[in-house]
Coordinates of C-alpha atoms in Angstrom, one line a residue:
Chain A
M8 CA 10.4 17.5 -25.7
S9 CA 9.8 16.8 -22.2
I10 CA 5.3 16.8 -20.7
W11 CA 4.3 15.5 -18.2
F12 CA 1.1 14.7 -16.4
T13 CA 0.5 15.8 -12.4
E14 CA -2.7 14.9 -10.0
K15 CA -2.8 16.9 -6.9
Q16 CA -3.7 14.5 -4.1
T17 CA -4.1 17.1 -2.1
E18 CA -3.1 20.6 -2.1
N19 CA 0.0 19.8 -1.3
F20 CA 1.5 16.8 -3.0
G21 CA 1.1 14.9 -5.6
I22 CA 2.5 12.4 -8.4
T23 CA 4.0 13.1 -11.9
A24 CA 4.4 10.9 -14.9
K25 CA 5.5 11.4 -18.2
V26 CA 3.2 11.1 -21.3
K27 CA 3.7 10.0 -24.7
Q28 CA 1.0 10.9 -26.0
T29 CA -2.5 12.6 -25.0
Y30 CA -5.4 10.7 -27.0
V31 CA -8.5 12.6 -25.6
A32 CA -8.3 16.0 -23.8
E33 CA -12.8 17.0 -23.6
Q34 CA -14.9 18.4 -21.2
T35 CA -17.8 15.6 -21.3
D36 CA -21.6 16.4 -20.4
F37 CA -20.8 15.4 -16.2
Q38 CA -16.6 16.2 -16.5
E39 CA -13.1 16.9 -17.8
L40 CA -11.8 13.7 -19.7
Q41 CA -8.8 12.9 -20.5
L42 CA -7.0 9.6 -22.1
V43 CA -3.5 9.7 -22.3
E44 CA -0.8 7.4 -22.5
T45 CA 2.1 7.4 -19.7
E46 CA 5.9 6.2 -20.2
E47 CA 5.6 4.0 -17.2
W48 CA 1.5 3.3 -16.4
G49 CA 0.5 2.4 -20.5
N50 CA -2.6 4.2 -21.2
M51 CA -4.0 6.2 -18.3
L52 CA -7.8 7.4 -18.0
I53 CA -8.0 10.9 -16.2
L54 CA -11.5 12.8 -15.1
D55 CA -11.1 15.9 -13.0
D56 CA -7.6 15.7 -12.8
M57 CA -7.7 12.6 -11.1
V58 CA -6.6 9.2 -12.7
M59 CA -9.1 7.1 -12.2
T60 CA -6.7 3.5 -13.5
T61 CA -4.2 2.9 -16.1
E62 CA -3.5 -0.2 -17.9
K63 CA -0.1 -1.3 -15.3
D64 CA -1.9 -1.2 -12.0
E65 CA -5.3 -1.3 -12.7
F66 CA -6.2 -5.3 -12.4
V67 CA -5.2 -4.5 -8.5
Y68 CA -8.9 -2.0 -8.6
H69 CA -10.7 -4.4 -10.3
E70 CA -10.0 -7.2 -8.4
M71 CA -10.8 -6.0 -5.2
L72 CA -13.8 -4.7 -6.1
A73 CA -15.4 -7.8 -8.0
H74 CA -14.2 -10.6 -6.1
V75 CA -14.6 -9.8 -2.7
P76 CA -18.3 -9.0 -2.3
L77 CA -18.8 -12.1 -5.2
F78 CA -17.5 -14.3 -2.8
T79 CA -18.7 -13.5 0.3
H80 CA -22.4 -13.8 -1.2
P81 CA -22.9 -17.8 -1.5
N82 CA -24.2 -17.3 -4.9
P83 CA -24.2 -13.9 -6.7
K84 CA -26.6 -14.8 -9.9
D85 CA -27.7 -10.2 -10.3
V86 CA -24.7 -8.4 -10.4
L87 CA -25.1 -4.6 -10.6
I88 CA -22.0 -1.8 -11.0
V89 CA -22.6 2.0 -10.7
G90 CA -20.1 3.8 -12.4
G91 CA -17.1 1.5 -13.5
G92 CA -17.5 3.2 -17.0
D93 CA -14.1 1.9 -18.6
G94 CA -15.1 -1.9 -17.9
G95 CA -12.7 -3.3 -15.4
V96 CA -15.1 -4.8 -13.1
I97 CA -17.1 -5.9 -15.7
R98 CA -14.2 -8.5 -16.8
E99 CA -13.6 -9.7 -13.2
V100 CA -17.3 -10.3 -12.3
L101 CA -18.0 -12.3 -15.1
K102 CA -14.7 -14.7 -14.3
H103 CA -17.7 -15.9 -12.0
E104 CA -20.1 -18.9 -13.7
S105 CA -23.4 -18.2 -11.3
V106 CA -23.0 -14.9 -12.4
E107 CA -26.7 -14.4 -14.8
K108 CA -26.3 -11.0 -15.5
V109 CA -24.5 -7.7 -15.0
T110 CA -25.8 -4.6 -15.5
L111 CA -23.5 -1.1 -15.6
V112 CA -25.3 2.3 -15.4
E113 CA -22.9 4.3 -16.1
I114 CA -24.0 8.2 -15.7
D115 CA -20.6 9.0 -19.0
G116 CA -20.7 7.5 -22.1
K117 CA -18.1 9.4 -23.4
V118 CA -16.3 7.1 -20.3
I119 CA -17.1 3.7 -22.1
D120 CA -16.8 5.0 -25.3
Y121 CA -13.4 6.1 -24.8
S122 CA -12.2 3.8 -22.6
K123 CA -13.4 0.7 -25.4
K124 CA -11.3 2.1 -27.7
Y125 CA -8.4 3.1 -26.1
L126 CA -8.3 0.7 -22.8
P127 CA -9.6 -2.8 -24.7
K128 CA -7.5 -4.9 -22.6
I129 CA -10.2 -3.8 -19.9
A130 CA -12.9 -2.6 -21.4
S131 CA -13.3 -6.4 -22.5
G132 CA -16.9 -7.5 -21.3
F133 CA -19.0 -5.2 -23.0
D134 CA -19.8 -7.2 -25.7
N135 CA -21.5 -9.8 -23.9
E136 CA -24.3 -11.5 -23.4
R137 CA -24.6 -11.5 -20.0
V138 CA -24.0 -7.5 -19.2
E139 CA -26.1 -4.4 -19.4
V140 CA -25.7 -1.5 -19.7
K141 CA -27.1 1.5 -18.7
V142 CA -26.6 5.5 -20.0
E143 CA -28.1 7.3 -16.9
D144 CA -27.8 8.1 -13.5
G145 CA -27.1 5.6 -11.0
F146 CA -28.3 7.4 -8.4
M147 CA -31.9 7.0 -9.6
Y148 CA -31.3 4.0 -11.0
I149 CA -30.9 2.8 -7.8
A150 CA -33.9 4.3 -5.7
N151 CA -36.3 3.2 -8.1
S152 CA -34.8 -0.2 -8.0
E153 CA -36.3 -2.9 -5.4
K154 CA -34.9 -6.2 -4.3
A155 CA -33.4 -6.7 -7.5
F156 CA -30.1 -7.3 -7.3
D157 CA -27.1 -10.0 -5.3
V158 CA -24.2 -8.2 -5.3
I159 CA -23.6 -3.9 -5.6
M160 CA -20.6 -2.9 -6.4
V161 CA -19.9 1.2 -6.6
D162 CA -17.1 2.1 -8.3
S163 CA -17.1 6.0 -8.5
T164 CA -14.8 8.9 -8.7
E165 CA -14.3 10.6 -5.9
P166 CA -17.0 12.4 -4.0
V167 CA -16.2 15.8 -6.0
G168 CA -18.8 16.3 -9.4
P169 CA -20.7 13.7 -10.5
A170 CA -20.4 10.9 -7.6
V171 CA -20.8 13.5 -4.9
N172 CA -24.8 12.2 -4.3
L173 CA -23.0 8.7 -4.2
F174 CA -21.4 9.1 -0.8
S175 CA -25.0 10.1 0.8
Q176 CA -26.4 8.3 4.0
G177 CA -29.5 8.0 1.3
F178 CA -28.0 6.2 -1.5
Y179 CA -27.0 3.9 0.4
A180 CA -30.8 3.3 1.6
G181 CA -31.8 3.0 -1.3
I182 CA -29.1 0.5 -2.0
S183 CA -30.1 -1.4 0.6
K184 CA -33.3 -1.8 -0.8
A185 CA -32.4 -2.0 -4.5
L186 CA -30.4 -5.3 -2.7
K187 CA -32.1 -9.0 -2.3
D188 CA -32.7 -10.1 1.1
D189 CA -28.9 -11.2 2.0
G190 CA -27.4 -9.7 -0.8
V191 CA -23.7 -7.8 -0.3
F192 CA -22.9 -4.6 -1.3
V193 CA -19.7 -2.7 -1.3
A194 CA -18.3 0.8 -2.3
Q195 CA -14.7 2.3 -3.5
T196 CA -13.5 4.8 -0.1
D197 CA -10.8 6.6 -0.5
N198 CA -7.5 6.7 1.1
P199 CA -6.1 6.6 5.1
W200 CA -4.0 8.7 4.6
F201 CA -6.0 12.5 3.2
K202 CA -9.1 11.1 3.9
A203 CA -9.6 9.5 7.2
D204 CA -12.7 11.3 7.9
L205 CA -14.5 10.1 5.0
I206 CA -13.8 6.3 5.7
K207 CA -15.4 7.2 9.5
Q208 CA -18.1 8.6 8.2
V209 CA -19.1 6.1 5.4
Y210 CA -18.2 3.2 7.4
Q211 CA -20.7 4.3 10.0
D212 CA -23.5 5.8 7.5
V213 CA -22.8 2.2 6.4
Q214 CA -23.1 1.0 9.5
Q215 CA -26.4 2.3 10.5
I216 CA -27.8 0.0 8.1
F217 CA -26.1 -3.2 7.1
P218 CA -25.7 -5.7 9.8
V219 CA -22.4 -6.5 9.1
T220 CA -20.0 -3.6 8.0
R221 CA -16.2 -4.6 7.0
L222 CA -13.3 -2.0 5.7
Y223 CA -10.8 -4.1 3.3
T224 CA -7.9 -2.1 1.1
A225 CA -5.5 -3.3 -1.4
N226 CA -2.1 -1.2 -3.0
I227 CA -2.6 0.8 -5.7
P228 CA -0.2 2.8 -6.6
T229 CA -1.9 5.5 -8.9
Y230 CA -4.1 6.3 -6.1
P231 CA -3.4 9.1 -3.3
S232 CA -1.1 7.6 -0.9
G233 CA -0.8 3.8 -2.4
L234 CA -3.7 2.2 0.1
W235 CA -7.4 2.6 -1.3
T236 CA -10.3 1.3 1.4
F237 CA -12.8 -0.2 0.3
T238 CA -16.4 -0.5 2.4
L239 CA -18.5 -3.5 2.5
G240 CA -21.9 -3.2 3.7
S241 CA -23.7 -6.6 3.6
K242 CA -27.5 -7.9 5.0
V243 CA -26.9 -11.7 5.8
H244 CA -23.1 -12.9 4.9
D245 CA -19.9 -12.1 6.5
P246 CA -16.2 -11.4 4.3
K247 CA -14.2 -12.7 6.8
K248 CA -16.6 -15.7 7.4
V249 CA -15.9 -17.4 3.9
K250 CA -15.6 -21.1 3.5
A251 CA -12.2 -21.9 1.4
E252 CA -14.5 -24.2 -0.7
R253 CA -15.8 -21.2 -2.0
F254 CA -12.8 -20.2 -4.2
P255 CA -12.4 -22.0 -7.2
D256 CA -9.2 -21.5 -9.3
M257 CA -9.5 -18.9 -10.5
E258 CA -6.9 -16.1 -13.0
S259 CA -6.0 -13.3 -11.1
K260 CA -2.7 -11.0 -10.4
Y261 CA -3.6 -9.4 -7.0
Y262 CA -6.7 -11.3 -5.3
T263 CA -6.5 -14.8 -3.8
P264 CA -8.5 -16.5 -1.1
D265 CA -5.4 -15.3 1.4
I266 CA -5.2 -11.6 -0.1
H267 CA -9.1 -12.1 0.5
F268 CA -9.5 -12.6 4.2
A269 CA -5.8 -10.3 5.1
S270 CA -6.9 -7.1 3.1
F271 CA -9.8 -7.3 6.4
V272 CA -6.5 -6.8 8.9
L273 CA -6.2 -3.2 9.0
P274 CA -3.1 -1.1 10.6
K275 CA -4.1 0.4 13.7
F276 CA -4.7 4.0 12.3
V277 CA -7.0 2.7 9.7
K278 CA -8.6 0.3 12.6
D279 CA -9.1 3.2 14.5
L280 CA -11.4 5.2 12.1
T281 CA -13.6 1.7 12.3
E282 CA -13.8 2.2 16.2
Chain B
M22 CA 6.2 32.2 -4.2
S23 CA 5.5 27.7 -4.7
I24 CA 8.3 25.6 -3.9
W25 CA 7.8 21.8 -4.9
F26 CA 9.9 19.0 -4.0
T27 CA 10.3 16.3 -6.8
E28 CA 11.2 12.8 -6.1
K29 CA 11.5 10.6 -10.1
Q30 CA 11.0 7.5 -8.0
T31 CA 11.5 5.9 -12.0
E32 CA 12.8 7.4 -14.5
N33 CA 9.2 8.6 -15.9
F34 CA 7.5 8.5 -12.4
G35 CA 7.4 10.7 -9.3
I36 CA 6.0 11.6 -6.0
T37 CA 5.8 16.2 -5.6
A38 CA 5.4 17.8 -2.3
K39 CA 4.6 21.3 -1.6
V40 CA 8.0 22.6 0.4
K41 CA 7.4 24.9 3.2
Q42 CA 11.6 25.8 4.4
T43 CA 15.0 23.9 3.7
Y44 CA 16.9 23.7 6.4
V45 CA 19.6 22.2 4.6
A46 CA 21.3 20.4 1.6
E47 CA 24.7 19.6 1.7
Q48 CA 27.1 16.9 0.3
T49 CA 28.4 15.1 3.2
D50 CA 31.5 12.7 2.2
F51 CA 29.1 9.9 1.4
Q52 CA 26.1 11.1 -0.2
E53 CA 23.6 14.4 -0.9
L54 CA 21.5 15.7 1.8
Q55 CA 18.3 17.4 2.3
L56 CA 15.9 18.6 5.1
V57 CA 13.4 20.1 4.4
E58 CA 10.2 21.2 6.1
T59 CA 6.7 20.4 3.3
E60 CA 3.1 21.3 3.8
E61 CA 2.2 17.9 3.1
W62 CA 4.2 15.5 5.3
G63 CA 6.4 17.5 7.7
N64 CA 9.6 17.7 8.4
M65 CA 11.7 15.9 5.9
L66 CA 15.2 14.2 4.8
I67 CA 16.4 13.7 1.3
L68 CA 19.3 12.1 0.4
D69 CA 20.3 11.2 -2.9
D70 CA 17.0 12.7 -3.8
M71 CA 15.2 10.1 -2.6
V72 CA 12.4 10.3 0.3
M73 CA 13.9 8.3 3.3
T74 CA 11.4 9.3 5.9
T75 CA 9.3 12.1 7.0
E76 CA 7.2 13.2 10.5
K77 CA 4.1 12.3 9.1
D78 CA 4.6 8.4 8.4
E79 CA 7.8 7.7 9.7
F80 CA 5.6 5.1 12.2
V81 CA 5.4 2.9 9.2
Y82 CA 8.6 1.3 7.7
H83 CA 9.9 1.9 11.9
E84 CA 7.6 0.0 13.8
M85 CA 7.7 -2.1 10.7
L86 CA 11.2 -3.1 10.5
A87 CA 12.2 -3.5 14.0
H88 CA 8.5 -5.1 15.6
V89 CA 8.1 -8.0 13.1
P90 CA 11.8 -9.2 14.1
L91 CA 12.4 -9.2 17.2
F92 CA 8.9 -10.7 17.9
T93 CA 9.4 -13.7 15.9
H94 CA 12.8 -13.7 18.2
P95 CA 11.7 -15.2 21.4
N96 CA 13.9 -13.3 23.8
P97 CA 16.3 -11.1 22.2
K98 CA 19.1 -9.4 23.8
D99 CA 21.7 -8.0 21.7
V100 CA 20.2 -6.1 18.9
L101 CA 21.9 -4.5 15.2
I102 CA 21.0 -1.8 13.5
V103 CA 23.1 -1.5 10.4
G104 CA 22.5 2.8 9.1
G105 CA 19.4 4.0 10.1
G106 CA 20.9 7.3 10.9
D107 CA 17.5 8.5 11.6
G108 CA 16.9 7.3 14.6
G109 CA 13.9 5.3 14.1
V110 CA 14.3 1.7 14.4
I111 CA 16.0 2.6 17.8
R112 CA 13.4 4.1 19.2
E113 CA 10.9 1.1 18.5
V114 CA 13.0 -1.3 19.6
L115 CA 14.0 0.4 23.2
K116 CA 10.3 -0.6 23.3
H117 CA 11.5 -4.3 23.8
E118 CA 12.4 -4.7 27.9
S119 CA 14.3 -7.9 26.3
V120 CA 17.0 -5.8 24.8
E121 CA 19.5 -5.4 27.2
K122 CA 22.2 -3.4 24.0
V123 CA 21.3 -1.3 20.6
T124 CA 24.8 -1.0 18.5
L125 CA 24.0 1.5 15.6
V126 CA 26.6 1.3 12.7
E127 CA 25.7 4.2 10.7
I128 CA 28.6 5.3 8.1
D129 CA 27.0 8.9 7.5
G130 CA 27.5 11.5 11.5
K131 CA 25.5 14.0 9.4
V132 CA 22.5 11.9 8.7
I133 CA 22.9 11.7 13.1
D134 CA 23.6 15.2 13.4
Y135 CA 21.0 16.7 11.2
S136 CA 18.1 13.9 12.5
K137 CA 18.6 14.8 16.1
K138 CA 18.2 18.0 15.3
Y139 CA 15.7 18.4 12.7
L140 CA 13.5 15.7 13.3
P141 CA 13.4 14.9 17.7
K142 CA 10.6 13.1 17.8
I143 CA 11.9 10.2 15.5
A144 CA 16.3 10.4 16.6
S145 CA 14.5 10.4 20.5
G146 CA 16.5 7.2 21.7
F147 CA 20.2 8.1 21.0
D148 CA 20.4 9.5 24.4
N149 CA 19.4 6.0 26.2
E150 CA 21.7 3.4 28.1
R151 CA 21.4 0.7 26.2
V152 CA 22.1 2.5 23.2
E153 CA 25.8 2.2 20.5
V154 CA 26.6 4.6 18.3
K155 CA 29.7 3.4 16.1
V156 CA 29.8 5.9 12.7
E157 CA 31.5 3.2 10.3
D158 CA 31.0 0.9 7.3
G159 CA 28.5 -1.5 8.1
F160 CA 29.6 -4.0 5.5
M161 CA 33.1 -4.1 7.1
Y162 CA 31.2 -4.0 11.1
I163 CA 29.2 -6.7 10.1
A164 CA 32.6 -9.1 8.2
N165 CA 34.5 -8.4 11.8
S166 CA 31.4 -9.7 13.8
E167 CA 30.4 -13.5 15.1
K168 CA 28.4 -15.2 16.8
A169 CA 27.3 -11.7 18.3
F170 CA 23.8 -10.3 17.8
D171 CA 20.4 -11.4 17.9
V172 CA 18.6 -9.4 15.9
I173 CA 19.8 -7.6 13.0
M174 CA 18.7 -5.0 10.9
V175 CA 19.5 -3.2 7.7
D176 CA 17.9 0.3 7.1
S177 CA 19.6 1.1 4.3
T178 CA 18.9 3.7 1.0
E179 CA 18.6 2.3 -2.6
P180 CA 21.1 -0.4 -3.8
V181 CA 22.6 3.1 -5.2
G182 CA 25.9 4.4 -3.7
P183 CA 27.1 4.0 0.0
A184 CA 24.3 1.1 0.3
V185 CA 25.1 -0.8 -2.7
N186 CA 27.6 -3.8 -1.0
L187 CA 24.7 -3.7 1.7
F188 CA 22.4 -5.5 -1.5
S189 CA 24.7 -8.3 -2.4
Q190 CA 25.1 -12.2 -1.4
G191 CA 29.1 -12.2 0.6
F192 CA 26.8 -9.1 2.8
Y193 CA 24.3 -11.6 3.4
A194 CA 26.8 -14.3 4.5
G195 CA 27.9 -12.4 6.9
I196 CA 25.2 -11.4 8.2
S197 CA 24.8 -14.3 8.6
K198 CA 27.6 -15.0 10.1
A199 CA 27.7 -12.2 13.1
L200 CA 24.3 -13.6 14.8
K201 CA 23.8 -16.0 17.0
D202 CA 22.9 -19.3 15.8
D203 CA 19.2 -18.5 16.7
G204 CA 19.5 -15.5 15.0
V205 CA 17.3 -13.3 12.8
F206 CA 17.8 -10.6 10.8
V207 CA 15.8 -8.0 8.3
A208 CA 16.7 -5.5 5.6
Q209 CA 13.7 -3.2 3.8
T210 CA 14.2 -4.9 -0.3
D211 CA 12.0 -2.0 -1.9
N212 CA 9.1 -2.4 -3.2
P213 CA 7.5 -4.7 -5.9
W214 CA 6.1 -2.2 -8.9
F215 CA 9.3 -1.1 -9.8
K216 CA 12.4 -3.2 -8.0
A217 CA 10.3 -6.9 -9.0
D218 CA 13.9 -8.2 -10.3
L219 CA 15.5 -6.4 -7.3
I220 CA 13.9 -8.4 -5.1
K221 CA 13.4 -11.7 -6.5
Q222 CA 17.1 -11.6 -6.7
V223 CA 17.5 -10.8 -2.8
Y224 CA 15.3 -13.7 -1.7
Q225 CA 17.1 -16.0 -3.7
D226 CA 20.1 -14.8 -2.6
V227 CA 19.2 -15.0 1.6
Q228 CA 16.5 -18.5 1.3
Q229 CA 20.6 -19.6 -0.5
I230 CA 21.8 -19.1 3.9
F231 CA 19.0 -18.9 5.7
P232 CA 16.8 -21.9 6.8
V233 CA 13.7 -19.7 6.8
T234 CA 13.3 -16.7 4.1
R235 CA 10.3 -14.3 4.6
L236 CA 8.6 -11.9 2.4
Y237 CA 6.4 -9.2 3.4
T238 CA 5.0 -5.7 3.2
A239 CA 3.9 -3.1 5.0
N240 CA 2.4 0.9 3.2
I241 CA 4.5 4.1 2.9
P242 CA 2.6 6.7 1.3
T243 CA 6.1 8.8 0.8
Y244 CA 8.6 5.6 -1.1
P245 CA 7.7 4.3 -4.3
S246 CA 4.6 2.6 -5.0
G247 CA 3.6 3.3 -1.9
L248 CA 3.9 -0.9 -1.4
W249 CA 7.3 -1.8 0.2
T250 CA 8.6 -5.2 0.8
F251 CA 11.2 -6.2 4.2
T252 CA 12.7 -9.9 3.4
L253 CA 13.9 -11.8 6.4
G254 CA 16.4 -14.1 6.8
S255 CA 15.9 -17.0 10.0
K256 CA 18.1 -19.8 11.3
V257 CA 15.4 -21.0 13.7
H258 CA 12.5 -19.1 13.9
D259 CA 9.2 -18.3 12.1
P260 CA 7.9 -15.8 11.8
K261 CA 4.0 -16.1 10.4
K262 CA 4.3 -18.8 13.4
V263 CA 4.9 -16.9 17.1
K264 CA 3.0 -17.8 19.4
A265 CA 0.1 -15.5 20.3
E266 CA 1.4 -14.7 24.0
R267 CA 4.5 -13.3 22.6
F268 CA 2.2 -10.0 21.6
P269 CA 2.7 -7.7 25.0
D270 CA 0.2 -4.6 24.9
M271 CA 3.1 -2.0 23.2
E272 CA 1.8 1.5 21.4
S273 CA 1.9 2.4 18.0
K274 CA 0.2 3.6 14.9
Y275 CA 0.9 0.9 12.8
Y276 CA 2.3 -2.8 13.5
T277 CA -0.4 -5.1 15.6
P278 CA -0.5 -9.0 16.3
D279 CA -2.3 -9.0 13.3
I280 CA -0.8 -6.7 10.8
H281 CA 1.8 -9.1 11.9
F282 CA 0.8 -12.6 10.3
A283 CA -1.7 -10.6 7.4
S284 CA 2.0 -8.5 6.6
F285 CA 3.1 -12.1 5.0
V286 CA 0.1 -12.7 3.1
L287 CA 1.5 -11.2 -0.5
P288 CA -0.7 -10.0 -3.5
K289 CA 0.0 -12.5 -6.5
F290 CA 2.1 -11.2 -8.1
V291 CA 4.3 -10.2 -5.5
K292 CA 3.8 -13.7 -4.0
D293 CA 5.6 -15.2 -7.5
L294 CA 8.6 -13.0 -6.6
T295 CA 9.2 -15.8 -4.1
E296 CA 9.0 -19.2 -6.4

């Protein structure tokens, strides 16, 4: 018996992974949620038929979403995560001693519940006393916040389903308002091979609101094309001008101080999207 | 009707691409050769069920294999390509005006023939007067060469089938002998997610022969994990110390002078393979 999960990353291309067992296959109030054990990647969280995270490669996404903005801000204390119900970004944020409070706003409580049960190494930070979890709409939460956060991270699904508002210029304007005067924000912004137009649009939208706008990349093998982008918007601090002494020793598997800077060096066809 | 080509990149994971039509499906003297038109990637060359190159993403591999060593060597005149029967590396090498002669040694003449017919934009350099093509065994060709080349590029398949000798320490010793006293060599060396042991072994083998050994990466979406590595061995010149004035204006889609240097900055788990 041989069961394979196939994600169509485009209409005409996809990845396929052998499944050992299915733990969860459920329609939540917001999306279709699957949690399966795969042979190659360990346990895998799938939302609306898209791979969200796997035990084997999750460290890349979570380290790169968290540490780049947190080392860009000189003294991050109040951090907001929009989405991120698997807990991986929380785990990475908690490595920063300056951070006094992490607020996670996830629209779908089921993602949190099942991640705690089936992805315990990813969802390891939920019980930390510095963490507050709110199960509500991130878009509305942002709209009701003012000068509250040093760093905001948008750890969303693709711009379909519940996350569609999180790729709008109104959302970025709300983020700017919710950030303190020297705040930094970052969002995952898909891949340049299949979603070049999306990256270009988000970059332009963010650039109209934030004085410092930067695109950076990381290799995530279970995400479409293996080359993922992150768009960073900052009111003051430039991630490309971080001082070396800002980097303490920190346990990591992908991120290093050298990778911090190299991740902003874009292949020509990706750089062209920002010009 | 819907036909999909699936490459099992490991026993338990693969990619799958919708096929519009099959041009060639043939057992040559050396390997199984398929040339198909896909919806997502255009025409695709497949050897022994592994994607070798596609019209849409071929530029990454060919630019990164050619330009990194050619800009590392201060004045490359004689260039040898082992493998590379699709012609993509020839096309990139010919962009360098200093190069007086490019010799390509490909074991399987069918790869050249079908690439000329079905991948004309990749196989565009074969008729150039600076190019000489030899259909023979690259391993033996190297063994019989002495101080003949400034740069040698190994554009092989994976270490199965006809390329198995091209991942041996004896081969790297032969390459050293075939290079001039300040020669540079580069080989494609697979990906760090599924083939970490191979990368580690090759790096150690090359390091025992070449004073300067460096690993660099590029994103190739149709190759396993999307993160490809290249191992460079050099007798004198260090690719990380290339002077900025060495880079002329050159048409490219992936490679830039900044990418040249950034490609040597490795994610921590990859860097660990070199230590």
